[in-house]
Amino acid sequence: MLKYSAMYTIGPTKKIEAKITLPPDKSISHRAIFFSSLSSRRTKIYPFLASNDIQATLNCVKKLGIKYYQDKSSKEAIYLQGKGLYFPNNQNVDLFAGDSGTTIRILSGLLVGQKFSSTFNAGNYLDKRPMGRVVYPLAEMGANIDGRKIAKPGGQEIYPPLKIKPVSELIGKSYKLDIASAQVKSALLLAGLYAQGETIVEEPYQSRDHTERMLKSFGANIKIDKNTITLKPGAQLNLPEEIFIPADFSAAAFFIVLGLILKNSQITIKNVNLNPTRYGLLRVLQRMNANITIENQNNQLEPYGDIIVRSSYLRATRVEPKEIPAMIDEVPILCVAASFASGQTQIKGLDELRIKETDRVDSMLSNLSKSGVDIVDKDSHQDGCQITIKGGTKYKGADFSSFGDHRTAMSLAIFALAAEGESKIDDIKCIDKSFPGFIKIVEEITRQ
Ligand code: S3P
């Protein structure tokens, strides 16, 4: 039984048999809004994700002069009127990204090519997240972009607010990124639309490719060769009348793991995005003996289909650094699966997890150990931070802290449903960042 408030009390549940529909993908929703703004027509985006991060992106494009409206009869769709590559705004503008990293990092790539100055502010969590990863490479293209500098051991880092000024020209560059980051890759490719010459971005491992898919499908001059993307400017972006956004795999991940770790359960999740650069968790869980099947596959800009999970005896596995980019947001819920899998699960290459909304390595391990999960190792090695969890036993409920991080909060809620005895999570309001209906769905499927 769940009580919904900022402090959240959650007890164990018995078996679940459910068919659920989850909210549309957050990453694709952000990009659909950006690209719709850059086209020269009206585009319908549906279903609409009414989350804090998407609202932040919408508020920004509105300030930049883009008009949008929602269907009065249904809040399910949003319509944006694009105005071409240059936003209609023609004066200095103050933007607020809230706590959305995708908003500030990707939109910065578009702002450096505009003819007006912008100041990009951030909320309390995003204020502490590094921006040097977009600021330095954009500056190499000739962009006039800077931020709040703070000295760090081994150099300095840049944080919001970012200040962007117009320049007479941007020059396309060739980048070899040290980290696989879809936000950085997207910012550079979008800046490349305004640059002279080619922009080439090579990643060490492929991160989510939603931006490249849209660029290609909307008519940009783009070549994709494994982890290297080449963009030539000049082509006009032609968007379709409507963009369908499948359900978010990262939201589905919580219910996939729930269906696996509860006894005698089966959960069907409808129309989930099945982009291979996003479903790394599926590959890892299948290696752990998870019973997962896919049905009704479809393809419309992005592949999607129904995911059916059944209770499984999970076995430990080893996850290599090259697997992390395709499951970067799913590591917290993988820690939950590992807690219920027999044997020692080792997960390597977790440095990027430490600079998300919170340090998700610390947030997950400190909470899970309160319930008695055996954390065998947490350390920095040559391949970056790695952890080892010894699982496969029973756990007690505990008082958890979300650290204000949506994915930590949802992962702990799933863990608590499979633990024994009541748990508390100190703050679940943060879940609205990506998945406002999460608690409602949990209540519905555990009520039976
Ligand atoms: C996102 C990319 C990822 C991911 C974030 C959303 C995106 O971040 O963690 O939740 O929409 O491009 P990085 O690009 O920093 O890995």
PDB file of N, CA and C in Angstrom, residues 381-430:
ATOM      1  N   HIS A 381      39.012   2.213 -10.834  1.00  0.00           N
ATOM      2  CA  HIS A 381      40.009   1.361 -11.466  1.00  0.00           C
ATOM      3  C   HIS A 381      40.400   2.008 -12.783  1.00  0.00           C
ATOM      4  N   GLN A 382      41.220   1.304 -13.550  1.00  0.00           N
ATOM      5  CA  GLN A 382      41.675   1.858 -14.817  1.00  0.00           C
ATOM      6  C   GLN A 382      40.508   2.207 -15.748  1.00  0.00           C
ATOM      7  N   ASP A 383      39.485   1.366 -15.741  1.00  0.00           N
ATOM      8  CA  ASP A 383      38.316   1.583 -16.609  1.00  0.00           C
ATOM      9  C   ASP A 383      37.310   2.534 -15.982  1.00  0.00           C
ATOM     10  N   GLY A 384      37.684   3.273 -14.988  1.00  0.00           N
ATOM     11  CA  GLY A 384      36.740   4.169 -14.312  1.00  0.00           C
ATOM     12  C   GLY A 384      36.125   3.482 -13.106  1.00  0.00           C
ATOM     13  N   CYS A 385      35.168   4.171 -12.503  1.00  0.00           N
ATOM     14  CA  CYS A 385      34.543   3.640 -11.289  1.00  0.00           C
ATOM     15  C   CYS A 385      33.853   2.307 -11.586  1.00  0.00           C
ATOM     16  N   GLN A 386      34.008   1.351 -10.705  1.00  0.00           N
ATOM     17  CA  GLN A 386      33.285   0.090 -10.867  1.00  0.00           C
ATOM     18  C   GLN A 386      32.716  -0.383  -9.541  1.00  0.00           C
ATOM     19  N   ILE A 387      31.655  -1.184  -9.631  1.00  0.00           N
ATOM     20  CA  ILE A 387      31.032  -1.691  -8.412  1.00  0.00           C
ATOM     21  C   ILE A 387      30.761  -3.188  -8.558  1.00  0.00           C
ATOM     22  N   THR A 388      30.712  -3.866  -7.418  1.00  0.00           N
ATOM     23  CA  THR A 388      30.329  -5.283  -7.417  1.00  0.00           C
ATOM     24  C   THR A 388      29.273  -5.481  -6.334  1.00  0.00           C
ATOM     25  N   ILE A 389      28.154  -6.080  -6.734  1.00  0.00           N
ATOM     26  CA  ILE A 389      27.039  -6.328  -5.807  1.00  0.00           C
ATOM     27  C   ILE A 389      26.834  -7.831  -5.708  1.00  0.00           C
ATOM     28  N   LYS A 390      26.803  -8.336  -4.480  1.00  0.00           N
ATOM     29  CA  LYS A 390      26.515  -9.767  -4.300  1.00  0.00           C
ATOM     30  C   LYS A 390      25.046  -9.896  -3.932  1.00  0.00           C
ATOM     31  N   GLY A 391      24.285 -10.563  -4.780  1.00  0.00           N
ATOM     32  CA  GLY A 391      22.832 -10.573  -4.579  1.00  0.00           C
ATOM     33  C   GLY A 391      22.253 -11.941  -4.330  1.00  0.00           C
ATOM     34  N   GLY A 392      20.918 -11.995  -4.425  1.00  0.00           N
ATOM     35  CA  GLY A 392      20.227 -13.275  -4.364  1.00  0.00           C
ATOM     36  C   GLY A 392      19.725 -13.644  -2.993  1.00  0.00           C
ATOM     37  N   THR A 393      19.534 -12.663  -2.103  1.00  0.00           N
ATOM     38  CA  THR A 393      19.029 -13.004  -0.785  1.00  0.00           C
ATOM     39  C   THR A 393      17.780 -12.156  -0.490  1.00  0.00           C
ATOM     40  N   LYS A 394      17.291 -12.226   0.772  1.00  0.00           N
ATOM     41  CA  LYS A 394      16.109 -11.422   1.123  1.00  0.00           C
ATOM     42  C   LYS A 394      16.576 -10.135   1.795  1.00  0.00           C
ATOM     43  N   TYR A 395      15.772  -9.084   1.639  1.00  0.00           N
ATOM     44  CA  TYR A 395      16.179  -7.784   2.182  1.00  0.00           C
ATOM     45  C   TYR A 395      15.079  -7.190   3.033  1.00  0.00           C
ATOM     46  N   LYS A 396      15.509  -6.393   4.012  1.00  0.00           N
ATOM     47  CA  LYS A 396      14.519  -5.715   4.853  1.00  0.00           C
ATOM     48  C   LYS A 396      14.195  -4.330   4.267  1.00  0.00           C
ATOM     49  N   GLY A 397      13.035  -3.808   4.622  1.00  0.00           N
ATOM     50  CA  GLY A 397      12.707  -2.442   4.235  1.00  0.00           C
ATOM     51  C   GLY A 397      13.618  -1.476   4.985  1.00  0.00           C
ATOM     52  N   ALA A 398      13.708  -0.228   4.501  1.00  0.00           N
ATOM     53  CA  ALA A 398      14.595   0.745   5.153  1.00  0.00           C
ATOM     54  C   ALA A 398      14.109   2.157   4.887  1.00  0.00           C
ATOM     55  N   ASP A 399      14.737   3.128   5.536  1.00  0.00           N
ATOM     56  CA  ASP A 399      14.461   4.548   5.259  1.00  0.00           C
ATOM     57  C   ASP A 399      15.448   5.010   4.201  1.00  0.00           C
ATOM     58  N   PHE A 400      14.936   5.257   3.023  1.00  0.00           N
ATOM     59  CA  PHE A 400      15.804   5.603   1.897  1.00  0.00           C
ATOM     60  C   PHE A 400      15.812   7.099   1.636  1.00  0.00           C
ATOM     61  N   SER A 401      16.880   7.534   0.948  1.00  0.00           N
ATOM     62  CA  SER A 401      16.950   8.932   0.507  1.00  0.00           C
ATOM     63  C   SER A 401      17.106   8.964  -1.013  1.00  0.00           C
ATOM     64  N   SER A 402      16.276   9.777  -1.672  1.00  0.00           N
ATOM     65  CA  SER A 402      16.364   9.850  -3.144  1.00  0.00           C
ATOM     66  C   SER A 402      17.465  10.807  -3.603  1.00  0.00           C
ATOM     67  N   PHE A 403      17.995  11.608  -2.686  1.00  0.00           N
ATOM     68  CA  PHE A 403      18.962  12.669  -3.020  1.00  0.00           C
ATOM     69  C   PHE A 403      18.386  13.606  -4.094  1.00  0.00           C
ATOM     70  N   GLY A 404      17.062  13.699  -4.139  1.00  0.00           N
ATOM     71  CA  GLY A 404      16.417  14.576  -5.133  1.00  0.00           C
ATOM     72  C   GLY A 404      16.562  14.086  -6.557  1.00  0.00           C
ATOM     73  N   ASP A 405      16.930  12.820  -6.731  1.00  0.00           N
ATOM     74  CA  ASP A 405      17.165  12.282  -8.082  1.00  0.00           C
ATOM     75  C   ASP A 405      16.039  11.328  -8.478  1.00  0.00           C
ATOM     76  N   HIS A 406      15.374  11.643  -9.600  1.00  0.00           N
ATOM     77  CA  HIS A 406      14.219  10.852 -10.035  1.00  0.00           C
ATOM     78  C   HIS A 406      14.548   9.383 -10.229  1.00  0.00           C
ATOM     79  N   ARG A 407      15.677   9.064 -10.867  1.00  0.00           N
ATOM     80  CA  ARG A 407      15.942   7.649 -11.164  1.00  0.00           C
ATOM     81  C   ARG A 407      16.343   6.876  -9.902  1.00  0.00           C
ATOM     82  N   THR A 408      16.988   7.542  -8.969  1.00  0.00           N
ATOM     83  CA  THR A 408      17.278   6.894  -7.680  1.00  0.00           C
ATOM     84  C   THR A 408      15.952   6.614  -6.963  1.00  0.00           C
ATOM     85  N   ALA A 409      15.054   7.606  -6.935  1.00  0.00           N
ATOM     86  CA  ALA A 409      13.769   7.439  -6.228  1.00  0.00           C
ATOM     87  C   ALA A 409      12.971   6.274  -6.818  1.00  0.00           C
ATOM     88  N   MET A 410      12.869   6.217  -8.151  1.00  0.00           N
ATOM     89  CA  MET A 410      12.050   5.154  -8.768  1.00  0.00           C
ATOM     90  C   MET A 410      12.704   3.783  -8.566  1.00  0.00           C
ATOM     91  N   SER A 411      14.034   3.719  -8.657  1.00  0.00           N
ATOM     92  CA  SER A 411      14.718   2.434  -8.459  1.00  0.00           C
ATOM     93  C   SER A 411      14.487   1.923  -7.042  1.00  0.00           C
ATOM     94  N   LEU A 412      14.526   2.837  -6.067  1.00  0.00           N
ATOM     95  CA  LEU A 412      14.332   2.419  -4.668  1.00  0.00           C
ATOM     96  C   LEU A 412      12.886   1.982  -4.438  1.00  0.00           C
ATOM     97  N   ALA A 413      11.946   2.635  -5.106  1.00  0.00           N
ATOM     98  CA  ALA A 413      10.541   2.217  -4.976  1.00  0.00           C
ATOM     99  C   ALA A 413      10.383   0.779  -5.474  1.00  0.00           C
ATOM    100  N   ILE A 414      11.012   0.457  -6.587  1.00  0.00           N
ATOM    101  CA  ILE A 414      10.920  -0.915  -7.126  1.00  0.00           C
ATOM    102  C   ILE A 414      11.579  -1.899  -6.159  1.00  0.00           C
ATOM    103  N   PHE A 415      12.737  -1.520  -5.633  1.00  0.00           N
ATOM    104  CA  PHE A 415      13.421  -2.386  -4.666  1.00  0.00           C
ATOM    105  C   PHE A 415      12.508  -2.642  -3.466  1.00  0.00           C
ATOM    106  N   ALA A 416      11.876  -1.574  -2.970  1.00  0.00           N
ATOM    107  CA  ALA A 416      11.029  -1.692  -1.776  1.00  0.00           C
ATOM    108  C   ALA A 416       9.844  -2.625  -2.010  1.00  0.00           C
ATOM    109  N   LEU A 417       9.327  -2.643  -3.246  1.00  0.00           N
ATOM    110  CA  LEU A 417       8.188  -3.526  -3.543  1.00  0.00           C
ATOM    111  C   LEU A 417       8.579  -4.999  -3.436  1.00  0.00           C
ATOM    112  N   ALA A 418       9.868  -5.286  -3.620  1.00  0.00           N
ATOM    113  CA  ALA A 418      10.322  -6.678  -3.581  1.00  0.00           C
ATOM    114  C   ALA A 418      11.039  -7.011  -2.273  1.00  0.00           C
ATOM    115  N   ALA A 419      11.185  -5.998  -1.387  1.00  0.00           N
ATOM    116  CA  ALA A 419      11.841  -6.257  -0.090  1.00  0.00           C
ATOM    117  C   ALA A 419      10.799  -6.756   0.910  1.00  0.00           C
ATOM    118  N   GLU A 420      11.233  -6.996   2.145  1.00  0.00           N
ATOM    119  CA  GLU A 420      10.278  -7.462   3.160  1.00  0.00           C
ATOM    120  C   GLU A 420      10.114  -6.379   4.206  1.00  0.00           C
ATOM    121  N   GLY A 421       8.905  -5.968   4.452  1.00  0.00           N
ATOM    122  CA  GLY A 421       8.671  -4.899   5.438  1.00  0.00           C
ATOM    123  C   GLY A 421       8.615  -3.549   4.752  1.00  0.00           C
ATOM    124  N   GLU A 422       8.137  -2.583   5.526  1.00  0.00           N
ATOM    125  CA  GLU A 422       7.866  -1.263   4.957  1.00  0.00           C
ATOM    126  C   GLU A 422       9.151  -0.455   4.750  1.00  0.00           C
ATOM    127  N   SER A 423       9.158   0.348   3.688  1.00  0.00           N
ATOM    128  CA  SER A 423      10.268   1.282   3.445  1.00  0.00           C
ATOM    129  C   SER A 423       9.712   2.688   3.331  1.00  0.00           C
ATOM    130  N   LYS A 424      10.612   3.655   3.491  1.00  0.00           N
ATOM    131  CA  LYS A 424      10.231   5.057   3.259  1.00  0.00           C
ATOM    132  C   LYS A 424      11.244   5.668   2.302  1.00  0.00           C
ATOM    133  N   ILE A 425      10.742   6.543   1.431  1.00  0.00           N
ATOM    134  CA  ILE A 425      11.653   7.310   0.571  1.00  0.00           C
ATOM    135  C   ILE A 425      11.421   8.772   0.915  1.00  0.00           C
ATOM    136  N   ASP A 426      12.484   9.483   1.241  1.00  0.00           N
ATOM    137  CA  ASP A 426      12.302  10.816   1.849  1.00  0.00           C
ATOM    138  C   ASP A 426      11.641  11.829   0.918  1.00  0.00           C
ATOM    139  N   ASP A 427      11.930  11.760  -0.405  1.00  0.00           N
ATOM    140  CA  ASP A 427      11.392  12.785  -1.299  1.00  0.00           C
ATOM    141  C   ASP A 427      11.150  12.162  -2.664  1.00  0.00           C
ATOM    142  N   ILE A 428       9.897  12.112  -3.059  1.00  0.00           N
ATOM    143  CA  ILE A 428       9.618  11.527  -4.378  1.00  0.00           C
ATOM    144  C   ILE A 428       9.103  12.564  -5.375  1.00  0.00           C
ATOM    145  N   LYS A 429       9.065  13.821  -4.955  1.00  0.00           N
ATOM    146  CA  LYS A 429       8.595  14.862  -5.891  1.00  0.00           C
ATOM    147  C   LYS A 429       9.504  14.947  -7.117  1.00  0.00           C
ATOM    148  N   CYS A 430      10.783  14.600  -6.902  1.00  0.00           N
ATOM    149  CA  CYS A 430      11.767  14.665  -7.995  1.00  0.00           C
ATOM    150  C   CYS A 430      11.363  13.777  -9.181  1.00  0.00           C
TER     151      CYS A 430
END
